[in-house]
Each structure stands twice: as C-alpha cells, then as structure tokens.
C-alpha cells in the first residue's frame, strides 16, 4: 500500500505541481484546498483530516499574499495572511504528528519564500508569515527528530505562474536578477519537494532550501555589471588597464 502524502493548497500553482509529482513518485496523494474546509481553524482541520490513515508526508503549500505598507495594512488582512500561511501550518502539522510519531517516521515540508529573508516593499504580513514559517519548521525538526520525523522549508523566489503574470508587469525583469537568468517553475519546486521527502535526503532536516537561481548570493556583485547599473541609473564603471594603479 503506498504511503500517504497530504498537500495543502493543491488546487493550482505550486500545490498542484507538487501533488502531481508526489503521485508520480508513488505516493497516495490527498490534496487539500479551500473546498475541503477552512484549514485555519481547529474544526476545519479536524474535519479535513478525519479518517485519514497515518500520513507519511505533509507538504504545507497553502498561502496568500496581501500587499500594502504596514500603516495601510488592515488588521483583517494581517490576520488573513498570518492565519493562512502560518497558523494553518501549525494546525495541519499538529494533526499529522501523532501518527508520524507512532510510525516512527515522517516528513513535514513547508513552502516558504525568499520574502522571509529578503524583504520587498509593502509585504509586511507576508514577510512575517514566511519568516515565522521557517522558524516554526526548524522547531519541528528539533522537537520531533528523535521520532524519526524530518522537517524542511523550501523557499522559492518568484515562480512563473498565472498569479505572477497578473501581478508583475514583466516577469522577465525578475528573471534577470537570477544567475540562472530565468524564473523558477512549479515543476522546479515540485522536484525539490520530491527530493526532500525521499530516503536520499535522510539527513536533511531543520534547514531551509532556497530556490532563487543564485540571486541572493550575487545581488551585490550584480552591481558591477553594465546592465543592472544602467537599470538602476548608476554610471558605468571606469575600465582600468593592466598597468593601472
């Protein structure tokens, strides 16, 4: 009988790609989304997970974004983002942990974001939720490693999805920030999840995998290049010869 993997936020985008990849890997996949109930409440999570056999893998992919500076962010929007991105991860993890502990194995993967470490304008609730999600996942690794349970956050940069196309005027501008010169795809993230939940990643826990195409590692160095300098209105660097002082 195949192991059960639960994927939240599975209706589309990243969640759908992850669910399809895990199914291809041989898991019995149970996708969950808004239609299955409110995963931000105890009653909603209890109903969604009722009757499920022991879960081998939980991938928390459900998430929303609300963008505005802090002084323009309503308390309602703040709670909506934190509840969906962070509180629901806690509730879903709490639902599967007893079964994983009894089985002596399990993997919990949370889908974070580079916004949790490299903050972009006007996303205070989203940034806080993703940073908190990474910290929460590390805590799971610390508390439940002795039961054979691993916990890892996978944090993509911008990923090419229909949502990205509607919110960004030219997604290719974002692609040029990465050393790979392309945006990630849902399949890129799904491939990382596939590895993390596999036995090949047996020592991978309590950490964050950042899928940003190298952008975070070279942002400062990129300012030495003519293209990024011109885009930011910086003058070109003076060329020096071999005999320059």
Short mmCIF file of C-alpha atoms in Angstrom, two decimals:
data_model
loop_
_atom_site.label_atom_id
_atom_site.label_comp_id
_atom_site.label_asym_id
_atom_site.label_seq_id
_atom_site.Cartn_x
_atom_site.Cartn_y
_atom_site.Cartn_z
CA UNK A 1 0.00 0.00 0.00
CA UNK A 2 1.53 3.37 -0.99
CA UNK A 3 2.45 5.93 1.66
CA UNK A 4 0.06 8.84 2.07
CA UNK A 5 1.15 12.39 1.28
CA UNK A 6 -1.08 15.36 2.11
CA UNK A 7 -0.57 18.55 0.11
CA UNK A 8 -2.37 21.72 1.16
CA UNK A 9 -3.06 24.44 -1.38
CA UNK A 10 -3.29 21.74 -4.04
CA UNK A 11 -5.92 23.34 -6.27
CA UNK A 12 -3.44 25.09 -8.51
CA UNK A 13 0.00 26.60 -8.99
CA UNK A 14 2.74 25.15 -6.82
CA UNK A 15 0.42 22.86 -4.86
CA UNK A 16 -0.94 21.17 -7.98
CA UNK A 17 2.56 20.59 -9.36
CA UNK A 18 3.75 19.15 -6.04
CA UNK A 19 0.74 16.84 -5.77
CA UNK A 20 1.29 15.59 -9.33
CA UNK A 21 4.99 14.97 -8.71
CA UNK A 22 4.44 13.06 -5.48
CA UNK A 23 1.76 10.97 -7.17
CA UNK A 24 4.26 10.14 -9.94
CA UNK A 25 6.73 9.19 -7.21
CA UNK A 26 4.30 6.55 -5.97
CA UNK A 27 2.61 8.31 -3.08
CA UNK A 28 -1.12 8.18 -2.49
CA UNK A 29 -1.76 11.92 -2.57
CA UNK A 30 -4.55 13.72 -0.74
CA UNK A 31 -4.78 17.28 -1.99
CA UNK A 32 -6.49 19.82 0.23
CA UNK A 33 -7.72 23.31 -0.55
CA UNK A 34 -10.49 25.71 0.41
CA UNK A 35 -13.13 23.30 -0.88
CA UNK A 36 -12.08 20.82 1.82
CA UNK A 37 -12.73 23.24 4.65
CA UNK A 38 -11.09 26.10 6.49
CA UNK A 39 -7.57 24.94 7.34
CA UNK A 40 -7.04 27.99 9.55
CA UNK A 41 -9.42 26.67 12.25
CA UNK A 42 -9.25 23.67 14.54
CA UNK A 43 -12.65 22.40 13.44
CA UNK A 44 -11.80 22.78 9.77
CA UNK A 45 -8.53 20.89 10.09
CA UNK A 46 -10.16 18.16 12.19
CA UNK A 47 -12.79 17.65 9.51
CA UNK A 48 -10.27 17.66 6.65
CA UNK A 49 -8.00 15.09 8.29
CA UNK A 50 -10.75 12.90 9.73
CA UNK A 51 -10.48 9.29 8.64
CA UNK A 52 -7.07 9.64 7.03
CA UNK A 53 -4.61 6.86 7.62
CA UNK A 54 -1.19 7.67 9.05
CA UNK A 55 0.35 10.42 6.91
CA UNK A 56 3.92 9.80 5.75
CA UNK A 57 4.37 13.27 4.23
CA UNK A 58 2.77 16.66 4.83
CA UNK A 59 3.51 19.49 2.39
CA UNK A 60 2.06 22.80 3.51
CA UNK A 61 1.74 24.89 0.37
CA UNK A 62 -1.38 26.90 1.13
CA UNK A 63 -0.69 30.61 1.16
CA UNK A 64 -1.99 34.05 0.26
CA UNK A 65 -0.46 37.49 -0.22
CA UNK A 66 -1.80 40.89 0.77
CA UNK A 67 0.42 43.81 -0.17
CA UNK A 68 0.42 47.23 1.49
CA UNK A 69 2.80 49.15 3.75
CA UNK A 70 2.29 48.48 7.44
CA UNK A 71 0.39 51.73 8.09
CA UNK A 72 -2.08 50.80 5.33
CA UNK A 73 -2.47 47.12 6.25
CA UNK A 74 -5.75 46.37 7.99
CA UNK A 75 -5.85 44.05 10.94
CA UNK A 76 -8.20 41.85 8.91
CA UNK A 77 -5.65 41.48 6.11
CA UNK A 78 -2.84 40.89 8.63
CA UNK A 79 -4.75 38.07 10.29
CA UNK A 80 -5.83 36.58 6.96
CA UNK A 81 -2.23 36.24 5.78
CA UNK A 82 -0.84 35.01 9.10
CA UNK A 83 -3.69 32.56 9.58
CA UNK A 84 -3.41 31.07 6.09
CA UNK A 85 0.37 30.98 5.81
CA UNK A 86 1.42 30.20 9.38
CA UNK A 87 -1.42 29.20 11.70
CA UNK A 88 -2.72 26.63 9.23
CA UNK A 89 0.77 25.10 9.02
CA UNK A 90 0.75 24.68 12.78
CA UNK A 91 -2.73 23.14 12.81
CA UNK A 92 -2.00 20.73 9.95
CA UNK A 93 1.32 19.68 11.46
CA UNK A 94 -0.38 19.11 14.81
CA UNK A 95 -2.93 16.90 13.06
CA UNK A 96 -0.35 14.56 11.48
CA UNK A 97 2.36 14.48 14.16
CA UNK A 98 0.79 11.83 16.44
CA UNK A 99 0.51 9.38 13.55
CA UNK A 100 4.06 10.10 12.42
CA UNK A 101 5.34 9.65 15.96
CA UNK A 102 3.57 6.31 16.28
CA UNK A 103 5.00 5.18 12.93
CA UNK A 104 8.50 6.38 13.81
CA UNK A 105 8.89 8.30 10.56
CA UNK A 106 7.52 11.22 8.58
CA UNK A 107 8.47 14.35 6.67
CA UNK A 108 6.91 17.79 7.00
CA UNK A 109 7.73 20.26 4.23
CA UNK A 110 6.65 23.88 4.39
CA UNK A 111 6.76 26.13 1.34
CA UNK A 112 8.34 29.36 2.44
CA UNK A 113 9.60 32.27 0.37
CA UNK A 114 12.68 34.42 -0.08
CA UNK A 115 10.41 37.22 1.18
CA UNK A 116 11.05 35.82 4.64
CA UNK A 117 14.72 36.83 4.40
CA UNK A 118 14.99 39.38 1.55
CA UNK A 119 12.18 41.82 2.12
CA UNK A 120 10.41 43.52 -0.75
CA UNK A 121 8.31 46.68 -0.36
CA UNK A 122 4.76 46.61 1.00
CA UNK A 123 4.57 42.97 2.13
CA UNK A 124 4.82 43.14 5.95
CA UNK A 125 2.29 40.40 6.73
CA UNK A 126 3.60 38.07 4.03
CA UNK A 127 7.23 38.56 5.09
CA UNK A 128 6.37 37.97 8.75
CA UNK A 129 4.36 34.85 7.94
CA UNK A 130 7.11 33.28 5.83
CA UNK A 131 9.88 34.10 8.30
CA UNK A 132 7.73 32.62 11.07
CA UNK A 133 7.03 29.55 8.96
CA UNK A 134 10.75 28.86 8.57
CA UNK A 135 11.33 29.23 12.32
CA UNK A 136 8.35 27.01 13.11
CA UNK A 137 9.63 24.31 10.75
CA UNK A 138 13.07 24.34 12.36
CA UNK A 139 11.40 23.95 15.75
CA UNK A 140 9.53 20.87 14.47
CA UNK A 141 12.85 19.36 13.41
CA UNK A 142 14.31 19.96 16.87
CA UNK A 143 11.32 18.63 18.79
CA UNK A 144 10.48 15.57 16.68
CA UNK A 145 13.74 14.38 15.17
CA UNK A 146 14.02 11.71 17.85
CA UNK A 147 10.81 10.20 16.49
CA UNK A 148 12.27 9.82 13.01
CA UNK A 149 10.44 12.91 11.72
CA UNK A 150 12.19 15.41 9.46
CA UNK A 151 11.08 19.00 8.78
CA UNK A 152 12.37 21.25 5.99
CA UNK A 153 11.34 24.59 4.48
CA UNK A 154 11.66 25.11 0.73
CA UNK A 155 11.78 28.81 -0.11
CA UNK A 156 11.41 29.77 -3.77
CA UNK A 157 11.96 33.17 -5.27
CA UNK A 158 9.40 34.38 -7.81
CA UNK A 159 7.94 31.42 -9.68
CA UNK A 160 6.38 31.68 -13.13
CA UNK A 161 2.67 31.07 -12.50
CA UNK A 162 -0.55 32.72 -13.75
CA UNK A 163 -0.58 34.72 -10.50
CA UNK A 164 2.91 36.08 -11.22
CA UNK A 165 1.86 37.09 -14.71
CA UNK A 166 -1.04 39.14 -13.33
CA UNK A 167 0.94 40.86 -10.55
CA UNK A 168 4.21 41.66 -12.33
CA UNK A 169 4.34 43.86 -15.42
CA UNK A 170 7.29 41.99 -16.94
CA UNK A 171 8.27 38.75 -15.16
CA UNK A 172 11.38 38.57 -17.34
CA UNK A 173 12.72 41.57 -15.41
CA UNK A 174 12.73 39.35 -12.34
CA UNK A 175 14.40 36.55 -14.26
CA UNK A 176 17.36 38.80 -14.99
CA UNK A 177 18.06 39.12 -11.26
CA UNK A 178 18.91 35.42 -11.06
CA UNK A 179 22.21 33.92 -12.11
CA UNK A 180 20.25 31.28 -13.99
CA UNK A 181 18.56 34.10 -15.95
CA UNK A 182 15.15 32.51 -15.60
CA UNK A 183 12.29 32.35 -13.16
CA UNK A 184 11.59 29.12 -11.37
CA UNK A 185 8.62 27.00 -12.36
CA UNK A 186 6.18 24.99 -10.26
CA UNK A 187 7.92 21.85 -11.51
CA UNK A 188 11.25 23.14 -10.13
CA UNK A 189 9.70 23.45 -6.68
CA UNK A 190 7.97 20.07 -7.02
CA UNK A 191 11.31 18.44 -7.88
CA UNK A 192 12.84 19.87 -4.70
CA UNK A 193 9.93 18.54 -2.64
CA UNK A 194 10.35 15.14 -4.28
CA UNK A 195 13.97 15.01 -3.15
CA UNK A 196 13.33 16.31 0.36
CA UNK A 197 10.70 13.66 1.12
CA UNK A 198 12.79 10.83 -0.35
CA UNK A 199 15.06 8.50 1.58
CA UNK A 200 18.01 10.08 -0.28
CA UNK A 201 17.50 13.16 1.93
CA UNK A 202 17.61 11.21 5.20
CA UNK A 203 19.98 13.71 6.85
CA UNK A 204 18.19 16.81 5.62
CA UNK A 205 16.18 18.40 8.40
CA UNK A 206 15.92 21.63 10.34
CA UNK A 207 17.05 23.69 7.38
CA UNK A 208 15.83 25.85 4.51
CA UNK A 209 16.38 25.17 0.82
CA UNK A 210 16.42 28.45 -1.11
CA UNK A 211 15.43 28.18 -4.78
CA UNK A 212 16.32 31.63 -6.11
CA UNK A 213 18.57 30.83 -9.06
CA UNK A 214 21.55 32.32 -7.21
CA UNK A 215 20.03 35.80 -6.98
CA UNK A 216 20.57 36.13 -3.24
CA UNK A 217 24.23 35.17 -3.49
CA UNK A 218 25.18 37.72 -6.14
CA UNK A 219 22.97 40.78 -5.69
CA UNK A 220 25.92 42.93 -4.65
CA UNK A 221 28.20 41.55 -7.34
CA UNK A 222 25.49 42.21 -9.93
CA UNK A 223 26.00 45.94 -9.41
CA UNK A 224 29.35 45.57 -11.15
CA UNK A 225 27.61 44.61 -14.39
CA UNK A 226 26.62 47.19 -17.00
CA UNK A 227 23.01 46.02 -17.36
CA UNK A 228 21.96 46.21 -13.69
CA UNK A 229 23.88 49.50 -13.24
CA UNK A 230 22.09 51.10 -16.17
CA UNK A 231 18.74 49.85 -14.91
CA UNK A 232 19.36 51.47 -11.52
CA UNK A 233 20.62 54.71 -13.07
CA UNK A 234 24.21 54.15 -11.94
CA UNK A 235 27.10 55.38 -14.10
CA UNK A 236 29.26 52.79 -15.86
CA UNK A 237 32.40 51.70 -14.09
CA UNK A 238 35.68 53.07 -15.41
CA UNK A 239 37.71 50.45 -17.19
CA UNK A 240 41.28 50.02 -15.97
CA UNK A 241 44.25 48.67 -17.85
CA UNK A 242 46.75 46.15 -16.60
CA UNK A 243 49.16 48.93 -15.62
CA UNK A 244 46.57 50.97 -13.74
CA UNK A 245 47.47 51.73 -10.11
#
